[in-house]
CSV table of C-alpha atoms and ligand atoms in Angstrom, one decimal:
chain,number,residue,atom,x,y,z
A,82,MET,CA,-97.6,100.8,-103.0
A,83,GLU,CA,-95.4,98.8,-104.4
A,84,HIS,CA,-96.7,95.4,-105.4
A,85,ILE,CA,-95.5,93.0,-103.0
A,86,SER,CA,-94.8,89.9,-105.4
A,87,THR,CA,-93.0,92.1,-107.8
A,88,PHE,CA,-90.7,93.6,-104.6
A,89,ALA,CA,-90.2,90.1,-103.4
A,90,GLN,CA,-89.2,88.7,-107.3
A,91,GLN,CA,-86.5,91.6,-107.6
A,92,ALA,CA,-85.3,91.6,-104.0
A,93,LYS,CA,-84.6,87.5,-104.4
A,94,SER,CA,-82.8,88.0,-107.4
A,95,LEU,CA,-81.2,90.8,-106.2
A,96,ILE,CA,-80.0,88.4,-102.8
A,97,SER,CA,-79.5,85.5,-105.9
A,98,ASN,CA,-76.9,88.2,-107.9
A,99,ALA,CA,-75.1,89.0,-104.7
A,100,ASN,CA,-71.8,87.9,-103.1
A,101,ASN,CA,-71.4,90.4,-100.3
A,102,ILE,CA,-74.5,90.9,-98.9
A,103,ILE,CA,-74.8,93.4,-95.3
A,104,ILE,CA,-78.2,93.9,-93.7
A,105,LEU,CA,-78.6,97.0,-91.6
A,106,ALA,CA,-80.9,98.6,-89.1
A,107,HIS,CA,-81.6,101.7,-87.1
A,108,LYS,CA,-79.6,103.3,-84.2
A,109,ASN,CA,-81.3,102.1,-80.5
A,110,PRO,CA,-82.9,99.0,-81.9
A,111,ASP,CA,-86.0,97.9,-80.8
A,112,GLY,CA,-87.7,94.5,-80.8
A,113,ASP,CA,-88.5,95.5,-84.7
A,114,ALA,CA,-85.4,96.4,-85.9
A,115,ILE,CA,-83.6,93.8,-84.7
A,116,GLY,CA,-86.4,91.0,-85.3
A,117,SER,CA,-86.6,92.4,-89.1
A,118,GLY,CA,-83.0,92.6,-89.4
A,119,LEU,CA,-82.2,89.2,-88.2
A,120,GLY,CA,-85.5,87.6,-90.3
A,121,MET,CA,-83.7,88.4,-93.4
A,122,TYR,CA,-80.2,87.5,-91.9
A,123,HIS,CA,-82.0,84.2,-91.6
A,124,HIS,CA,-84.3,83.9,-94.8
A,125,ILE,CA,-81.1,84.6,-97.0
A,126,LYS,CA,-79.0,81.9,-95.0
A,127,THR,CA,-81.9,79.4,-96.3
A,128,MET,CA,-81.3,81.0,-99.3
A,129,GLY,CA,-78.0,79.1,-98.9
A,130,LYS,CA,-76.0,82.8,-99.3
A,131,GLU,CA,-74.2,84.2,-96.4
A,132,ALA,CA,-75.5,87.7,-95.0
A,133,ILE,CA,-74.0,90.3,-91.9
A,134,PHE,CA,-76.2,92.2,-89.9
A,135,ILE,CA,-74.8,95.1,-88.9
A,136,LEU,CA,-76.6,97.7,-85.8
A,137,PRO,CA,-75.5,101.1,-85.2
A,138,ASP,CA,-75.2,100.1,-81.7
A,139,GLN,CA,-75.6,98.2,-78.8
A,140,LEU,CA,-78.6,95.8,-78.5
A,141,PRO,CA,-80.8,96.1,-75.3
A,142,LYS,CA,-80.3,93.2,-72.9
A,143,ASN,CA,-84.2,91.9,-73.0
A,144,LEU,CA,-83.3,91.4,-76.8
A,145,LEU,CA,-80.1,89.2,-76.4
A,146,TRP,CA,-81.6,86.0,-76.8
A,147,MET,CA,-83.5,86.3,-80.1
A,148,PRO,CA,-82.0,84.0,-82.4
A,149,GLY,CA,-78.8,85.4,-84.0
A,150,CYS,CA,-78.1,88.2,-82.3
A,151,ASP,CA,-74.4,86.9,-81.7
A,152,LYS,CA,-73.3,87.0,-85.2
A,153,ILE,CA,-74.7,91.1,-85.2
A,154,LEU,CA,-71.9,93.3,-85.6
A,155,VAL,CA,-72.1,96.4,-83.8
A,156,HIS,CA,-70.8,99.3,-85.4
A,157,LYS,CA,-69.9,101.4,-82.5
A,158,SER,CA,-68.4,98.9,-80.7
A,159,PRO,CA,-64.5,97.8,-81.2
A,160,GLU,CA,-66.2,95.6,-83.5
A,161,LYS,CA,-66.1,99.5,-86.1
A,162,GLU,CA,-63.3,98.1,-88.3
A,163,GLN,CA,-64.6,95.1,-89.0
A,164,ALA,CA,-68.1,96.8,-89.7
A,165,GLU,CA,-66.7,99.3,-91.9
A,166,GLN,CA,-64.8,97.1,-93.9
A,167,ALA,CA,-67.9,94.8,-94.3
A,168,ILE,CA,-69.8,97.8,-95.4
A,169,THR,CA,-67.2,99.0,-97.7
A,170,LYS,CA,-67.0,95.4,-99.4
A,171,ALA,CA,-70.8,95.3,-99.7
A,172,ASP,CA,-72.3,94.6,-103.6
A,173,LEU,CA,-76.2,94.1,-101.6
A,174,ILE,CA,-77.3,96.4,-99.1
A,175,ILE,CA,-80.7,95.7,-97.0
A,176,MET,CA,-82.0,98.3,-95.3
A,177,CYS,CA,-84.7,97.8,-92.4
A,178,ASP,CA,-87.1,99.7,-90.0
A,179,PHE,CA,-85.9,103.3,-90.7
A,180,ASN,CA,-86.7,105.7,-93.6
A,181,ASN,CA,-83.6,107.9,-92.8
A,182,LEU,CA,-80.1,107.5,-93.3
A,183,SER,CA,-79.4,109.8,-89.9
A,184,ARG,CA,-80.6,106.9,-88.4
A,185,LEU,CA,-77.8,104.9,-88.9
A,186,GLY,CA,-75.7,107.2,-86.8
A,187,GLY,CA,-71.6,106.9,-87.8
A,188,ALA,CA,-72.2,104.4,-90.3
A,189,ALA,CA,-74.5,106.3,-92.6
A,190,GLN,CA,-71.4,108.1,-94.9
A,191,LEU,CA,-70.4,104.8,-95.5
A,192,VAL,CA,-73.7,103.9,-96.6
A,193,GLU,CA,-74.3,106.7,-98.7
A,194,GLN,CA,-71.2,106.4,-100.4
A,195,SER,CA,-71.5,103.1,-101.8
A,196,THR,CA,-72.6,101.9,-105.2
A,197,ALA,CA,-74.0,98.3,-103.8
A,198,LYS,CA,-77.3,97.6,-104.5
A,199,LYS,CA,-79.9,99.0,-102.1
A,200,ILE,CA,-83.4,97.3,-100.8
A,201,LEU,CA,-85.7,99.1,-98.5
A,202,ILE,CA,-88.0,97.6,-96.0
A,203,ASP,CA,-90.0,99.7,-93.8
A,204,HIS,CA,-92.9,101.4,-92.2
A,205,HIS,CA,-92.1,104.7,-91.3
A,206,LEU,CA,-93.5,108.1,-93.4
A,207,GLU,CA,-92.3,109.5,-96.3
A,208,PRO,CA,-88.7,106.8,-96.4
A,209,SER,CA,-86.0,109.5,-98.3
A,210,VAL,CA,-83.4,106.8,-98.3
A,211,VAL,CA,-81.7,106.3,-102.0
A,212,CYS,CA,-82.6,103.1,-103.1
A,213,ASP,CA,-83.3,100.2,-105.9
A,214,ILE,CA,-86.1,98.5,-104.5
A,215,LYS,CA,-88.2,99.6,-102.1
A,216,TYR,CA,-91.2,97.9,-99.8
A,217,SER,CA,-92.9,101.0,-97.8
A,218,ARG,CA,-96.0,100.4,-96.0
A,219,PRO,CA,-96.5,103.0,-93.5
A,220,GLU,CA,-99.8,102.1,-92.3
A,221,ALA,CA,-98.1,98.3,-91.3
A,222,SER,CA,-97.7,97.8,-88.3
A,223,SER,CA,-94.0,97.2,-87.9
A,224,THR,CA,-91.0,96.0,-90.3
A,225,CYS,CA,-91.6,92.3,-89.1
A,226,GLU,CA,-95.0,92.1,-90.6
A,227,MET,CA,-93.9,93.4,-94.0
A,228,VAL,CA,-90.9,90.7,-93.7
A,229,TYR,CA,-93.3,88.2,-93.1
A,230,GLN,CA,-95.0,89.0,-96.4
A,231,VAL,CA,-91.7,89.4,-98.4
A,232,VAL,CA,-90.4,85.6,-96.9
A,233,SER,CA,-93.7,84.1,-97.4
A,234,THR,CA,-94.0,85.6,-101.0
A,235,MET,CA,-90.7,84.4,-102.2
A,236,ARG,CA,-90.9,81.1,-100.8
A,237,GLY,CA,-94.2,80.7,-101.9
A,238,THR,CA,-96.0,79.2,-98.7
A,239,PRO,CA,-97.6,81.0,-95.4
A,240,THR,CA,-95.4,78.8,-93.0
A,241,ILE,CA,-92.0,79.4,-92.6
A,242,ASP,CA,-88.8,78.3,-90.7
A,243,SER,CA,-89.4,78.8,-86.7
A,244,THR,CA,-86.1,81.0,-86.4
A,245,ILE,CA,-87.3,83.3,-88.7
A,246,ALA,CA,-91.2,83.3,-87.5
A,247,THR,CA,-89.7,83.7,-83.6
A,248,CYS,CA,-87.7,86.7,-84.8
A,249,LEU,CA,-90.6,88.3,-86.8
A,250,TYR,CA,-92.7,87.7,-84.3
A,251,THR,CA,-90.9,89.3,-81.6
A,252,GLY,CA,-90.9,92.6,-83.2
A,253,ILE,CA,-94.4,92.2,-84.5
A,254,VAL,CA,-95.4,92.0,-80.2
A,255,THR,CA,-92.9,94.3,-79.2
A,256,ASP,CA,-93.5,97.0,-81.8
A,257,THR,CA,-97.3,96.6,-81.4
A,258,GLY,CA,-97.3,96.8,-77.6
A,259,GLY,CA,-98.5,93.6,-77.9
A,260,PHE,CA,-101.1,94.0,-80.4
A,261,SER,CA,-102.5,96.9,-78.4
A,262,TYR,CA,-101.8,99.6,-80.6
A,263,SER,CA,-103.8,101.1,-83.4
A,264,SER,CA,-101.5,99.4,-86.0
A,265,SER,CA,-102.7,96.7,-85.5
A,266,ASN,CA,-105.5,95.2,-87.5
A,267,ARG,CA,-106.8,92.1,-89.5
A,268,LEU,CA,-103.6,91.7,-91.5
A,269,THR,CA,-101.3,91.7,-88.3
A,270,PHE,CA,-103.5,89.2,-86.4
A,271,ASP,CA,-103.5,87.1,-89.9
A,272,VAL,CA,-99.8,87.1,-90.2
A,273,ALA,CA,-98.9,86.3,-86.5
A,274,ALA,CA,-101.6,83.6,-86.9
A,275,ASN,CA,-99.0,82.2,-89.7
A,276,LEU,CA,-96.3,82.8,-87.3
A,277,ILE,CA,-97.6,80.8,-84.7
A,278,GLU,CA,-98.2,78.0,-87.3
A,279,SER,CA,-94.5,77.7,-88.5
A,280,GLY,CA,-94.0,76.5,-85.1
A,281,ILE,CA,-92.9,79.1,-82.7
A,282,ASP,CA,-93.1,78.9,-79.1
A,283,LYS,CA,-94.8,82.4,-78.4
A,284,ASP,CA,-95.1,82.0,-74.4
A,285,TYR,CA,-90.9,81.4,-74.8
A,286,ILE,CA,-90.8,85.1,-76.7
A,287,LEU,CA,-93.3,87.2,-74.5
A,288,ASP,CA,-91.5,85.4,-71.5
A,289,ASN,CA,-88.2,86.8,-72.3
A,290,LEU,CA,-89.2,89.9,-73.7
A,291,ASN,CA,-90.9,90.9,-70.2
A,292,TYR,CA,-89.8,88.7,-67.2
A,293,HIS,CA,-86.4,89.2,-67.0
A,294,PHE,CA,-85.6,92.9,-66.2
A,295,SER,CA,-83.8,94.2,-63.3
A,296,GLU,CA,-85.2,95.5,-60.3
A,297,GLN,CA,-83.4,98.4,-60.8
A,298,ARG,CA,-85.3,99.1,-64.2
A,299,LEU,CA,-88.9,98.7,-62.3
A,300,ARG,CA,-87.7,101.2,-59.4
A,301,LEU,CA,-86.6,103.8,-61.7
A,302,LEU,CA,-90.0,103.2,-63.8
A,303,GLY,CA,-91.8,103.6,-60.1
A,304,TYR,CA,-89.4,107.1,-60.1
A,305,CYS,CA,-90.8,108.8,-63.6
A,306,LEU,CA,-94.5,107.7,-62.4
A,307,ASN,CA,-94.0,108.9,-59.2
A,308,ASN,CA,-91.5,111.6,-58.8
A,309,LYS,CA,-90.9,113.3,-62.7
A,310,LEU,CA,-94.2,113.2,-64.4
A,311,THR,CA,-95.2,117.0,-65.5
A,312,VAL,CA,-99.1,117.1,-66.7
A,313,ILE,CA,-100.1,120.2,-68.9
A,314,PRO,CA,-103.7,119.9,-68.8
A,315,GLU,CA,-104.7,123.1,-71.0
A,316,TYR,CA,-102.5,120.8,-73.8
A,317,HIS,CA,-103.5,117.7,-72.8
A,318,THR,CA,-99.8,116.7,-72.4
A,319,ALA,CA,-97.4,115.0,-70.2
A,320,TYR,CA,-93.9,114.4,-70.1
A,321,ILE,CA,-91.4,112.6,-68.1
A,322,TRP,CA,-87.5,113.7,-67.9
A,323,LEU,CA,-84.6,112.0,-67.1
A,324,THR,CA,-81.1,113.5,-65.7
A,325,GLN,CA,-77.3,111.5,-66.1
A,326,LYS,CA,-77.0,111.5,-62.9
A,327,GLU,CA,-80.9,110.1,-62.1
A,328,LEU,CA,-80.3,107.2,-64.6
A,329,ARG,CA,-76.7,106.8,-63.3
A,330,LYS,CA,-78.3,106.1,-59.5
A,331,PHE,CA,-80.9,103.3,-61.0
A,332,ASN,CA,-77.6,101.8,-62.6
A,333,TYR,CA,-79.3,102.5,-66.4
A,334,GLN,CA,-78.7,99.5,-68.9
A,335,MET,CA,-79.4,100.2,-72.6
A,336,GLY,CA,-83.5,99.9,-72.9
A,337,ASP,CA,-84.4,100.7,-69.6
A,338,THR,CA,-86.2,103.8,-70.7
A,339,GLU,CA,-88.0,102.0,-73.4
A,340,GLY,CA,-91.8,101.7,-72.9
A,341,ILE,CA,-91.9,104.7,-70.3
A,342,VAL,CA,-93.2,107.1,-72.3
A,343,ASN,CA,-95.9,105.2,-72.9
A,344,TYR,CA,-97.3,105.3,-69.3
A,345,PRO,CA,-98.9,109.1,-69.2
A,346,LEU,CA,-101.3,108.5,-71.8
A,347,THR,CA,-102.9,106.5,-69.6
A,348,ILE,CA,-104.4,109.6,-67.6
A,349,ASP,CA,-107.7,110.3,-69.2
A,350,GLY,CA,-108.0,112.9,-71.3
A,351,ILE,CA,-103.8,112.8,-72.4
A,352,GLU,CA,-103.4,112.4,-76.1
A,353,PHE,CA,-99.3,113.2,-76.4
A,354,SER,CA,-96.6,112.3,-74.1
A,355,ALA,CA,-92.5,112.8,-74.3
A,356,ILE,CA,-89.9,111.7,-72.4
A,357,PHE,CA,-86.9,113.4,-72.5
A,358,THR,CA,-83.4,111.7,-71.7
A,359,GLU,CA,-79.9,113.6,-71.2
A,360,LYS,CA,-76.9,111.5,-72.9
A,361,GLU,CA,-73.5,112.7,-73.4
A,362,LYS,CA,-74.1,115.8,-76.1
A,363,ILE,CA,-78.0,115.6,-76.8
A,364,THR,CA,-81.4,115.7,-75.1
A,365,LYS,CA,-83.1,112.5,-76.9
A,366,CYS,CA,-86.9,112.9,-76.8
A,367,SER,CA,-89.4,110.3,-77.4
A,368,PHE,CA,-92.9,111.3,-78.3
A,369,ARG,CA,-96.5,109.4,-78.1
A,370,SER,CA,-100.3,110.7,-79.2
A,371,ARG,CA,-103.2,108.8,-79.5
A,372,GLY,CA,-105.5,109.8,-82.3
A,373,SER,CA,-104.9,112.3,-84.8
A,374,PHE,CA,-102.8,114.2,-82.7
A,375,PRO,CA,-99.1,114.1,-85.1
A,376,ALA,CA,-95.7,113.3,-82.5
A,377,SER,CA,-94.2,112.8,-85.7
A,378,LYS,CA,-95.1,116.2,-87.0
A,379,VAL,CA,-93.7,117.5,-83.7
A,380,ALA,CA,-90.3,115.7,-84.1
A,381,GLY,CA,-90.1,116.9,-86.9
A,382,ASP,CA,-90.9,120.4,-86.9
A,383,HIS,CA,-88.4,120.9,-84.1
A,384,PHE,CA,-86.6,117.9,-82.7
A,385,ASN,CA,-84.2,116.7,-85.8
A,386,GLY,CA,-86.6,113.3,-86.3
A,387,GLY,CA,-89.7,111.7,-87.2
A,388,GLY,CA,-91.5,108.6,-86.9
A,389,HIS,CA,-94.6,107.6,-86.8
A,390,LEU,CA,-97.9,109.4,-86.6
A,391,ASN,CA,-98.4,107.6,-82.8
A,392,ALA,CA,-94.5,107.1,-82.2
A,393,ALA,CA,-91.5,109.6,-83.0
A,394,GLY,CA,-88.4,110.4,-81.6
A,395,GLY,CA,-86.0,112.8,-82.3
A,396,GLU,CA,-82.7,114.6,-81.1
A,397,SER,CA,-82.1,118.4,-79.7
A,398,PRO,CA,-78.5,119.5,-79.1
A,399,LEU,CA,-80.0,121.7,-76.3
A,400,SER,CA,-79.8,121.0,-72.6
A,401,ILE,CA,-82.5,118.9,-70.9
A,402,SER,CA,-84.1,122.2,-69.2
A,403,GLU,CA,-83.9,123.8,-72.3
A,404,THR,CA,-85.3,121.2,-74.2
A,405,ILE,CA,-88.3,121.3,-71.9
A,406,LYS,CA,-88.8,125.0,-72.2
A,407,LYS,CA,-88.5,124.9,-76.1
A,408,PHE,CA,-91.4,121.9,-75.8
A,409,VAL,CA,-93.8,123.5,-73.8
A,410,SER,CA,-93.7,126.4,-76.0
A,411,ILE,CA,-94.2,124.7,-78.6
A,412,LEU,CA,-97.4,122.7,-77.7
A,413,PRO,CA,-100.0,126.0,-78.8
A,414,GLN,CA,-99.2,125.2,-82.8
A,415,TYR,CA,-100.7,121.9,-81.7
A,416,GLU,CA,-104.1,122.4,-80.2
A,417,GLN,CA,-106.0,122.1,-83.1
A,418,TYR,CA,-104.6,118.4,-83.2
A,419,ILE,CA,-106.4,118.1,-79.7
A,420,GLU,CA,-109.7,116.0,-80.2
A,421,LYS,CA,-111.2,116.1,-76.3
B,527,5GP,P1,-88.8,105.6,-79.5
B,527,5GP,O1,-89.2,106.2,-78.8
B,527,5GP,O2,-89.4,104.1,-79.2
B,527,5GP,O3,-87.0,105.8,-79.8
B,527,5GP,O4,-88.9,105.7,-81.0
B,527,5GP,C1,-90.6,105.8,-81.7
B,527,5GP,C2,-90.5,105.9,-83.6
B,527,5GP,O5,-90.0,106.9,-83.6
B,527,5GP,C3,-89.9,105.1,-83.8
B,527,5GP,O6,-90.7,104.2,-85.0
B,527,5GP,C4,-88.4,105.7,-84.6
B,527,5GP,O7,-88.1,105.0,-85.4
B,527,5GP,C5,-88.3,106.5,-84.1
B,527,5GP,N1,-87.8,107.6,-84.2
B,527,5GP,C6,-86.9,107.4,-82.4
B,527,5GP,N2,-85.9,108.6,-82.5
B,527,5GP,C7,-86.0,109.4,-83.7
B,527,5GP,C8,-85.1,109.9,-84.2
B,527,5GP,O8,-83.9,110.6,-83.8
B,527,5GP,N3,-85.1,110.3,-85.7
B,527,5GP,C9,-85.7,109.5,-86.7
B,527,5GP,N4,-86.2,110.5,-88.0
B,527,5GP,N5,-86.8,108.9,-85.9
B,527,5GP,C10,-86.4,108.3,-84.5
B,528,MN,MN1,-90.8,99.7,-86.4
């Protein structure tokens, strides 16, 4: 593991010496991607420097309240040219919460070609992104937890600016399922305590995250659980699938299917869960597991993806029904990991 104080010192000097800084996080951005990117964005501002935060595609609606969201440039939008110019001009690129450039979608090639200095802060397994300095901790609950370490080390104090703290707390809460996954540990709670000490309003954050969804989103969840859940007891697996037609019927908005994949794991004996969502050209696959069942291995072996041991994702070029057939057919390969 890279030593945090060395990393923080090197990052500080790269930031101080840069003139055109951009921050990038992964496509289908979640609370951790947006929180870690915004945390760095606000931190850089407090250093008296400017930065541009670019996301590959649109933010989910329930995160638009986060401080600084209105300043984010979205690559897959009318802001594409502006975003590409910023990437081309950059002399420092800070990458948060992804381990592979493919997670940047259409912006990947520009970043790969860029001669800018590159910093990576990420908690996914085996980061393959080429960079000048990296802080990689796959055991960390979230990238936001790591950005907290970076920011507090750079400043030499455990309490930080409340705007930065608000962004980081949001990412920690969302990536740990409200501190419920096994990825949270003593350090996670310690960091959360320091963020609360920094003056955040944690109830305001939880209110924004949990209590402002559309009625259609909740009905979509009900429909998935009641009508679209398939359980395969012999492989301790369950999956849900959604077609474009179904998504349209429930007036799907970005982020509406987030978290549905966790529900099948609440069934006694289920250790592996998947949701398949039909997109325009591909089938999006999202996986969750319990214990030592390697969701990331399934995603990497068969669905052009990756992620964490217990939370991973990928894409399939096959139709949704063919993707599901493939998924069911590969399950016997993972029987050895089932604990029950
Ligand atoms: P989610 O299921 O919430 O979209 O993603 C869960 C985890 O899997 C996240 O850590 C995310 O970074 C990773 N992940 C999701 N989709 C992909 C993908 O297409 N490729 C890779 N490499 N990782 C993914
Ligand atoms: Mn994350």
